mmCIF file of C-alpha atoms in Angstrom:
data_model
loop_
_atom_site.group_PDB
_atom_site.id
_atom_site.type_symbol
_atom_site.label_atom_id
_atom_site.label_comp_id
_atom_site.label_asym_id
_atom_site.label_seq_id
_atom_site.Cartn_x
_atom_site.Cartn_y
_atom_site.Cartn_z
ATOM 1 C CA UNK A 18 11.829 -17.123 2.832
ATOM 2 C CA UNK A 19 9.997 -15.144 5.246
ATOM 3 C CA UNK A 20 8.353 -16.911 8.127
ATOM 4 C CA UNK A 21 4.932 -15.513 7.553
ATOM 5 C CA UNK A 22 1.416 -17.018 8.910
ATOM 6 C CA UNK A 23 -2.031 -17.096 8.192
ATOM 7 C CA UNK A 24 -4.479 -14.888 10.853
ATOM 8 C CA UNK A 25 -8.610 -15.325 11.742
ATOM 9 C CA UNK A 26 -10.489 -12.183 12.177
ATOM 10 C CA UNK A 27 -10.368 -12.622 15.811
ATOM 11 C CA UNK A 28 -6.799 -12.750 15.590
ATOM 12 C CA UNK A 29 -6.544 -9.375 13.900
ATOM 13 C CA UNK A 30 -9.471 -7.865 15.872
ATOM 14 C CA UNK A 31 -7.253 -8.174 18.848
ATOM 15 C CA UNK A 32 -4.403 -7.291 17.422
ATOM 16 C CA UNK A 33 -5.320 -3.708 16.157
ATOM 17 C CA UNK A 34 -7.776 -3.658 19.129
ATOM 18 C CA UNK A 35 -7.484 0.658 20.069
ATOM 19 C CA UNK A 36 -5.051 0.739 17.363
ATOM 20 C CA UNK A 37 -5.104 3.504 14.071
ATOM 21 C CA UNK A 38 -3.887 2.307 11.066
ATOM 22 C CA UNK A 39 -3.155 4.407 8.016
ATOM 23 C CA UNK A 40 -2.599 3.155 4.592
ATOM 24 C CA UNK A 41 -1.223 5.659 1.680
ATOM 25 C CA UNK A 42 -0.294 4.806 -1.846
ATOM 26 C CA UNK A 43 -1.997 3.368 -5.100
ATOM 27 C CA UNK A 44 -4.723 1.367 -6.562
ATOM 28 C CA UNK A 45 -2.649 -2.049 -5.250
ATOM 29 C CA UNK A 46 -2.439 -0.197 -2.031
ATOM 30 C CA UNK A 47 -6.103 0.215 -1.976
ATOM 31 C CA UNK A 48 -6.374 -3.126 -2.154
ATOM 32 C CA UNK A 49 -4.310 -3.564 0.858
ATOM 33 C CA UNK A 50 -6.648 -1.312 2.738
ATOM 34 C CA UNK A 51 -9.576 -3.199 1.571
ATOM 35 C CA UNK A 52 -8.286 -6.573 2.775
ATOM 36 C CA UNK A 53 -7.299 -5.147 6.020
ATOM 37 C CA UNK A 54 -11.002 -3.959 6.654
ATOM 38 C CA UNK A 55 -11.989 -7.393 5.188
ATOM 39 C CA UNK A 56 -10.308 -9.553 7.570
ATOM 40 C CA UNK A 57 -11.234 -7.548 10.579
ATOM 41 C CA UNK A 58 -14.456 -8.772 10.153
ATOM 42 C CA UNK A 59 -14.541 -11.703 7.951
ATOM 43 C CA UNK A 60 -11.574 -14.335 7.308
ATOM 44 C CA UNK A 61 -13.067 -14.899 3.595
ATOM 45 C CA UNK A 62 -10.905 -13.272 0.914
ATOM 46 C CA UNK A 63 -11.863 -10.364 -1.407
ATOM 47 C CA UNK A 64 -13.796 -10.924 -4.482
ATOM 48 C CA UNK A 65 -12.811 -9.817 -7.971
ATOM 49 C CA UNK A 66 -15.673 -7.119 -8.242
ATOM 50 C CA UNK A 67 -14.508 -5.742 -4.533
ATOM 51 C CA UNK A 68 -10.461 -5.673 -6.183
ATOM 52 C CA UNK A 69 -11.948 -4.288 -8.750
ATOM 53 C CA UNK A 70 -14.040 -1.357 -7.852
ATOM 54 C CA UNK A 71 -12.507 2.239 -6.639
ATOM 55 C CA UNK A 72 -13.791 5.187 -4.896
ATOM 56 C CA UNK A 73 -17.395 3.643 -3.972
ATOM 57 C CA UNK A 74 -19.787 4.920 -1.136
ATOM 58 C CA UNK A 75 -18.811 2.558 1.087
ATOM 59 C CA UNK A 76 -16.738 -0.512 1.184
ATOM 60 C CA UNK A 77 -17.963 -3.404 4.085
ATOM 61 C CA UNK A 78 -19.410 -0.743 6.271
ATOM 62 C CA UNK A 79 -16.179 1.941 5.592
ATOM 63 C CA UNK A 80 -17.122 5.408 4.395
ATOM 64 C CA UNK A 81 -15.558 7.666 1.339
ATOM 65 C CA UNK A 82 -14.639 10.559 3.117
ATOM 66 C CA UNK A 83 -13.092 12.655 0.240
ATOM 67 C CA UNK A 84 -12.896 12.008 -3.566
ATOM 68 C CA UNK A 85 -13.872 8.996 -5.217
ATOM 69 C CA UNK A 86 -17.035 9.113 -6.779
ATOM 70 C CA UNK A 87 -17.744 12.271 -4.372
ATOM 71 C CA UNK A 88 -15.347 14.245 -7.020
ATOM 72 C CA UNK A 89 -14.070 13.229 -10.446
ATOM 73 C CA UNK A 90 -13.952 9.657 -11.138
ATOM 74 C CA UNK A 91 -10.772 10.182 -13.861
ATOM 75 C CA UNK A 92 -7.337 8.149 -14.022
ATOM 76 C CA UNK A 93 -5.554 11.311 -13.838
ATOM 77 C CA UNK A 94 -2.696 12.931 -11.275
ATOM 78 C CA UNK A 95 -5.220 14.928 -9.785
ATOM 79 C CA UNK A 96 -7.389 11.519 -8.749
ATOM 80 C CA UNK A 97 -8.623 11.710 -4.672
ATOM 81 C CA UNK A 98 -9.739 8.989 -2.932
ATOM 82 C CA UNK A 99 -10.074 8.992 1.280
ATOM 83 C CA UNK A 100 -11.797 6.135 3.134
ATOM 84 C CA UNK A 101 -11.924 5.270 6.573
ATOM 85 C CA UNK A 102 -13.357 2.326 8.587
ATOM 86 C CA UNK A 103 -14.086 3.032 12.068
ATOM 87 C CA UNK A 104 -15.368 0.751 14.605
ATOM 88 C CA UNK A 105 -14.786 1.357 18.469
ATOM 89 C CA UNK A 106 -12.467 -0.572 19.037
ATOM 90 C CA UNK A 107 -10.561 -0.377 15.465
ATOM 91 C CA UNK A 108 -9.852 2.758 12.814
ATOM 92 C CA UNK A 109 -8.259 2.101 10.007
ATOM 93 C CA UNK A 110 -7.564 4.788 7.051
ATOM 94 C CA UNK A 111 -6.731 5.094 3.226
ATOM 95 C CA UNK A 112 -5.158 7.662 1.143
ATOM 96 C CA UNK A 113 -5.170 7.643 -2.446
ATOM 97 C CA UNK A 114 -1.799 9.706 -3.662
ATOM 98 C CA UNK A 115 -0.117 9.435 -7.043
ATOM 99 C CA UNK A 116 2.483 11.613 -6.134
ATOM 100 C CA UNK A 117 5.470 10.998 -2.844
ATOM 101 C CA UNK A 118 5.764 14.445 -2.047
ATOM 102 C CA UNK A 119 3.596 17.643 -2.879
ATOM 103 C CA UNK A 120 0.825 20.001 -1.855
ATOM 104 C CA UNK A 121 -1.871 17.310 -1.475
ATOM 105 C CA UNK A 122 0.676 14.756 0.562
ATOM 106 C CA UNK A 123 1.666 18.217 2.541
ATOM 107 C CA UNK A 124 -2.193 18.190 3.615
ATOM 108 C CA UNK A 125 -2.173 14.456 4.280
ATOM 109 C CA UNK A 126 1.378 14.429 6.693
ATOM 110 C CA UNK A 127 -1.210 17.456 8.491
ATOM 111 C CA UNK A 128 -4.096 14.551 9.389
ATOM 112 C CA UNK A 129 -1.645 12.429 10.388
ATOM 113 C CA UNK A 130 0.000 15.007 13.114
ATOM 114 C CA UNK A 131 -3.979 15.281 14.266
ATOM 115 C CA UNK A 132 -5.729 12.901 16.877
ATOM 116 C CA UNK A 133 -5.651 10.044 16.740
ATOM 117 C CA UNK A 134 -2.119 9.462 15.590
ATOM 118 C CA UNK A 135 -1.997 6.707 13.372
ATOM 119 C CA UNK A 136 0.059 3.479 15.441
ATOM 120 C CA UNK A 137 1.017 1.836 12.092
ATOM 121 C CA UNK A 138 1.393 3.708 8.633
ATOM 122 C CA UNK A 139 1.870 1.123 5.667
ATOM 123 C CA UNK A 140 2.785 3.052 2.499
ATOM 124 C CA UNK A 141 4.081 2.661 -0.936
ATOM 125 C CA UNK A 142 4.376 5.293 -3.591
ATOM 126 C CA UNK A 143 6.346 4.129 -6.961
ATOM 127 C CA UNK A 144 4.310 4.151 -10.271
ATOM 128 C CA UNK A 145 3.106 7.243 -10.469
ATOM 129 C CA UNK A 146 5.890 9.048 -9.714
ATOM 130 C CA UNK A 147 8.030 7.892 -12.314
ATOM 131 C CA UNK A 148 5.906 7.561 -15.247
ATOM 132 C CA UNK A 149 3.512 10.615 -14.890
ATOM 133 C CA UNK A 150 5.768 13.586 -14.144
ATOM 134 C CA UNK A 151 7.760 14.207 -17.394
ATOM 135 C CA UNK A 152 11.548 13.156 -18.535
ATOM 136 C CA UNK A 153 13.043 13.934 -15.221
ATOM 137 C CA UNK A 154 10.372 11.720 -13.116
ATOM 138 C CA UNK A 155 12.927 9.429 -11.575
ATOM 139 C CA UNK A 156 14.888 12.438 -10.480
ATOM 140 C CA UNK A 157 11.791 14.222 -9.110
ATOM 141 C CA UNK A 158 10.730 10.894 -7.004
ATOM 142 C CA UNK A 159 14.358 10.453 -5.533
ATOM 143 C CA UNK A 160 14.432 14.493 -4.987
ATOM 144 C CA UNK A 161 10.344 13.823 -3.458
ATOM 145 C CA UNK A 162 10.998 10.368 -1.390
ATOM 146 C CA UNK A 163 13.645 12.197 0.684
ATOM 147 C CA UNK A 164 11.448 15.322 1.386
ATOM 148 C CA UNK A 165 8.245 13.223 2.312
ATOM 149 C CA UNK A 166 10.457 10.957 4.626
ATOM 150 C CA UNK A 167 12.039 14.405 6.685
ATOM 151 C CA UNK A 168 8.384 15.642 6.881
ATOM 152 C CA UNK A 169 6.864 12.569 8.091
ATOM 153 C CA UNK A 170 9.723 12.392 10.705
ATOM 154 C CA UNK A 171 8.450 15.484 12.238
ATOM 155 C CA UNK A 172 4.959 15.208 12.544
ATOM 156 C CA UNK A 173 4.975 12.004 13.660
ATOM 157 C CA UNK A 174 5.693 10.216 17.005
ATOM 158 C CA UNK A 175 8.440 7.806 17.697
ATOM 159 C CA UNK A 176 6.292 4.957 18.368
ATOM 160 C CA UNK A 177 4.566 4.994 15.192
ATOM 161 C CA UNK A 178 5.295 2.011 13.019
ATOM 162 C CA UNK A 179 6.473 3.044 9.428
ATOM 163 C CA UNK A 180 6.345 0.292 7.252
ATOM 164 C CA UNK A 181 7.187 0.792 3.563
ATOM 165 C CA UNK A 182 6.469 -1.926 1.375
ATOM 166 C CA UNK A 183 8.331 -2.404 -2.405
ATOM 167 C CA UNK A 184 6.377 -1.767 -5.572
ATOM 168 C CA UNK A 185 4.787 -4.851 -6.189
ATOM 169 C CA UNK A 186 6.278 -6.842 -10.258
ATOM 170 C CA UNK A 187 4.778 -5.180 -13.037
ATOM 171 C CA UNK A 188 4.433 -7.166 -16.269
ATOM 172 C CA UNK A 189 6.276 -6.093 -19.487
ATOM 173 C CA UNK A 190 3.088 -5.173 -21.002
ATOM 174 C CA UNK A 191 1.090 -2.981 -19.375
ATOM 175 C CA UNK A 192 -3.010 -2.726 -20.517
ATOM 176 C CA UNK A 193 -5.748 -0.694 -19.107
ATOM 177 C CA UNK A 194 -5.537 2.851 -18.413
ATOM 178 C CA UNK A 195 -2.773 3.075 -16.246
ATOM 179 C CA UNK A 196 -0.272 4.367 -18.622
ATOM 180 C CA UNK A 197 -1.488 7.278 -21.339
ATOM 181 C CA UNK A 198 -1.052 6.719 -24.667
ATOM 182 C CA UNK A 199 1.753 9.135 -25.161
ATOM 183 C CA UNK A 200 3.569 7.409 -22.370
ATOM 184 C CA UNK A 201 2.771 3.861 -23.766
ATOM 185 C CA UNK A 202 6.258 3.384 -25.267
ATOM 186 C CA UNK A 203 7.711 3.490 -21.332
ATOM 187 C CA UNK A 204 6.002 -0.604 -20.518
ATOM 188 C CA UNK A 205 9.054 -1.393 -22.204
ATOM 189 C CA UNK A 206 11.263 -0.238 -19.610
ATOM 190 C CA UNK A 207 8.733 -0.323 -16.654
ATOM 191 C CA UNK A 208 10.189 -3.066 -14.883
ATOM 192 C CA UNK A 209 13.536 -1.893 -15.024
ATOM 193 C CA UNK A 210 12.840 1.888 -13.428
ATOM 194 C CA UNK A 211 10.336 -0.215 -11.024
ATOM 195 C CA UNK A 212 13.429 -2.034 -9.494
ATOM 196 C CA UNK A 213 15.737 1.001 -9.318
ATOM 197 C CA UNK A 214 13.025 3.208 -7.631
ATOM 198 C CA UNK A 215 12.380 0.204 -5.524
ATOM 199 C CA UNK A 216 16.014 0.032 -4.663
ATOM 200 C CA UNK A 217 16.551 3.502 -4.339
ATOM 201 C CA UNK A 218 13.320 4.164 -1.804
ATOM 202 C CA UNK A 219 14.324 0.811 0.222
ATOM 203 C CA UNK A 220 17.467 2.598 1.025
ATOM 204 C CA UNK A 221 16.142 5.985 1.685
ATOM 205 C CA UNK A 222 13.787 4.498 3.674
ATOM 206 C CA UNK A 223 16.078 2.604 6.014
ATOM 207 C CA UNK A 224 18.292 5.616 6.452
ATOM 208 C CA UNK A 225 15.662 7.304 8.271
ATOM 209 C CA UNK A 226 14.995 4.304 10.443
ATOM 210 C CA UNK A 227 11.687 3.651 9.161
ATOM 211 C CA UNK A 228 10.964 -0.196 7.795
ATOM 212 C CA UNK A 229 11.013 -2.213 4.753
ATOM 213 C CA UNK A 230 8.967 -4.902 3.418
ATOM 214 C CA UNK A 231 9.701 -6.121 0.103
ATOM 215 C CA UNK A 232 6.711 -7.019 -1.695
ATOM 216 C CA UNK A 233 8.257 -6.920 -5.012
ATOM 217 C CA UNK A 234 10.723 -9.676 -4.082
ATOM 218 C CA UNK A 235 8.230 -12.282 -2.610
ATOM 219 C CA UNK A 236 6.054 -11.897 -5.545
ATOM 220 C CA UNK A 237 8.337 -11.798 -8.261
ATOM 221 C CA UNK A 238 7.895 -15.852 -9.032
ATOM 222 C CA UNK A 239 4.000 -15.613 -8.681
ATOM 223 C CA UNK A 240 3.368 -13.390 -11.499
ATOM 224 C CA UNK A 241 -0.125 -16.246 -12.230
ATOM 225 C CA UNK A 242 -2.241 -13.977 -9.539
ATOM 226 C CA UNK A 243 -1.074 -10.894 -11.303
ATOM 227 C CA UNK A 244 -4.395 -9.415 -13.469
ATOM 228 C CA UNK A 245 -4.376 -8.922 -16.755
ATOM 229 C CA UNK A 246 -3.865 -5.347 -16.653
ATOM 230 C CA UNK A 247 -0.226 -6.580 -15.268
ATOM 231 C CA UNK A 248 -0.452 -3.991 -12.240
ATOM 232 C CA UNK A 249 -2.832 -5.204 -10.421
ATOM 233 C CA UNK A 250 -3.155 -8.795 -8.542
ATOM 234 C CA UNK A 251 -5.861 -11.415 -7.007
ATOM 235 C CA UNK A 252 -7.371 -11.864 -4.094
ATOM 236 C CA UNK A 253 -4.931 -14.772 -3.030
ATOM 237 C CA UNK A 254 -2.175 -12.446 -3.349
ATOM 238 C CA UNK A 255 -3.299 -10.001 -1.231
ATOM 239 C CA UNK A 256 -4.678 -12.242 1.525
ATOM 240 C CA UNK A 257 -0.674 -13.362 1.726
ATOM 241 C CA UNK A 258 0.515 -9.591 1.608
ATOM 242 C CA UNK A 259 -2.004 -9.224 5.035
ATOM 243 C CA UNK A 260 -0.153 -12.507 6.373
ATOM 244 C CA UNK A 261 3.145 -10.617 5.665
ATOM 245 C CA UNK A 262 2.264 -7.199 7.282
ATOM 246 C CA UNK A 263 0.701 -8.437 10.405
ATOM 247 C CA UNK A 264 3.574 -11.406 11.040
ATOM 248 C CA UNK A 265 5.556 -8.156 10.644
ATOM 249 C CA UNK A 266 3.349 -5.937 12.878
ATOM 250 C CA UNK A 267 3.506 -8.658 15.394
ATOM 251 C CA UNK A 268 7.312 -9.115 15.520
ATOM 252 C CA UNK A 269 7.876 -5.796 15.725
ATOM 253 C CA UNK A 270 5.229 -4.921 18.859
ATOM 254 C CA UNK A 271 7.293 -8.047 20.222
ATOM 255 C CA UNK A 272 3.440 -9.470 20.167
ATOM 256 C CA UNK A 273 3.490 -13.418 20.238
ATOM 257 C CA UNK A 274 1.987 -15.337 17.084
ATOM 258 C CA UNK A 275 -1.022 -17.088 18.665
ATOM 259 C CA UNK A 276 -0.228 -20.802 18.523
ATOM 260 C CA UNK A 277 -3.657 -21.422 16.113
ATOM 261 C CA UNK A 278 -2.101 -19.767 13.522
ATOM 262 C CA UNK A 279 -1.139 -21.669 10.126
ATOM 263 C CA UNK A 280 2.552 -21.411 8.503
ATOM 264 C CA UNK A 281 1.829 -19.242 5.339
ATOM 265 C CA UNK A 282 3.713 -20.880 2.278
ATOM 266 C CA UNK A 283 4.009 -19.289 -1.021
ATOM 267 C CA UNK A 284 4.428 -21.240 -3.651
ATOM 268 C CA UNK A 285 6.237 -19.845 -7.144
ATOM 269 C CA UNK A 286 3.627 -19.337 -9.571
#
């Protein structure tokens, strides 16, 4: 089991004190994001309605930057969302992609080259790729996962922290509109793709020395916080995914877990 623990705001607050943090990926992503701003300035968890909601004005004082309900508010490839949160002492950011690797990432790897370079960069990017892009989509996302990881190599620094994080368990039926209705038939063999993609990216991922953390393994017992759409999951769930990226943040700034902090135990379902 992961040795994993449970952080205050202040804790956090100090952590990321002067630091950028980016987050790219999905709707679950998102959520990510959202808890991250959360618990930078209140320790409570998120609410159902704030899991919920996407591509909103503004989110606990963040702002939409691009997308959202700025453009079209569809469920479609060509869906934008950008947020940021910016405090002076904290900046954290959130892309909305549906896609590893093409034009629109090439314009997001382009903000990330800018000032300020982002000091931790927490991504995932599974679902979408192989379920929207045609027959070949697995091929595409293993041809795509390499190409994003050479490009982000070059435009950003060493120091940056890359963390990857596993597609989180997806249920065997699959409700809301996630999946079209002429690509319904493919819930049946969701969960089997998920874990090959997510085996396939972990490796790609460590090749190019960036990190893994694998979501989709913790979770897979604790499927009772997973929503009924059977992507998406509760607010529990993603206080512990925080617990898990900033225990890993910590270790690897070599920054000492402050002594007040609770052991974080998951318990299977």
């Amino acid at each position: 089991m992961l040795s994993n623990y449970i952080f205050s705001s202040i804790d956090i607050q100090n952590l990321f004190n002067n630091k950028c943090i980016v987050v790219i990926g999905d709707s679950v992503m998102r959520s990510i994001y959202k808890d991250l701003v959360l618990i930078l300035q209140n320790s409570r968890t998120l609410t159902p309605l704030e899991l919920r909601r996407r591509g909103e004005e503004s989110f606990l004082g963040d702002e939409l930057i691009e997308g959202g309900s700025k453009g079209m508010m569809t469920n479609g490839k060509d869906y934008r969302e950008v947020r940021q949160f910016q405090r002076p002492r904290h900046l954290i950011r959130f892309y909305f992609i549906t896609r590893v690797y093409n034009s629109y990432v090439e314009t997001v790897l382009a903000d990330l080259a800018k000032d300020p370079v982002p000091d931790v960069i927490i991504m995932n990017s599974c679902l979408w790729d192989i379920t929207r892009y045609g027959p070949n989509s697995m091929t595409y996302y293993k041809e795509n996962l390499q190409r994003f990881c050479y490009y982000l190599n070059q435009v950003i620094p060493k120091e940056t922290l890359v963390i990857w994080t596993t597609a989180m368990p997806v249920s065997n039926e699959i409700r809301g509109g996630f999946l079209l209705d002429h690509i319904n038939f493919l819930s049946d063999i969701l969960r089997l793709d998920q874990l090959l993609a997510n085996y396939f990216a972990s490796q790609v991922i460590s090749d190019f020395k960036f990190d893994v953390v694998d979501l989709h393994y913790v979770f897979r017992k604790r499927t009772r916080h997973r929503k009924l759409d059977g992507i998406h999951w509760d607010e529990d769930v993603h206080r512990a995914i925080t617990a898990i990226l900033v225990t890993h943040i910590c270790k690897a700034w070599n920054v000492q877990i402050p002594d007040c902090c609770q052991y974080l135990r998951l318990g299977e379902n």
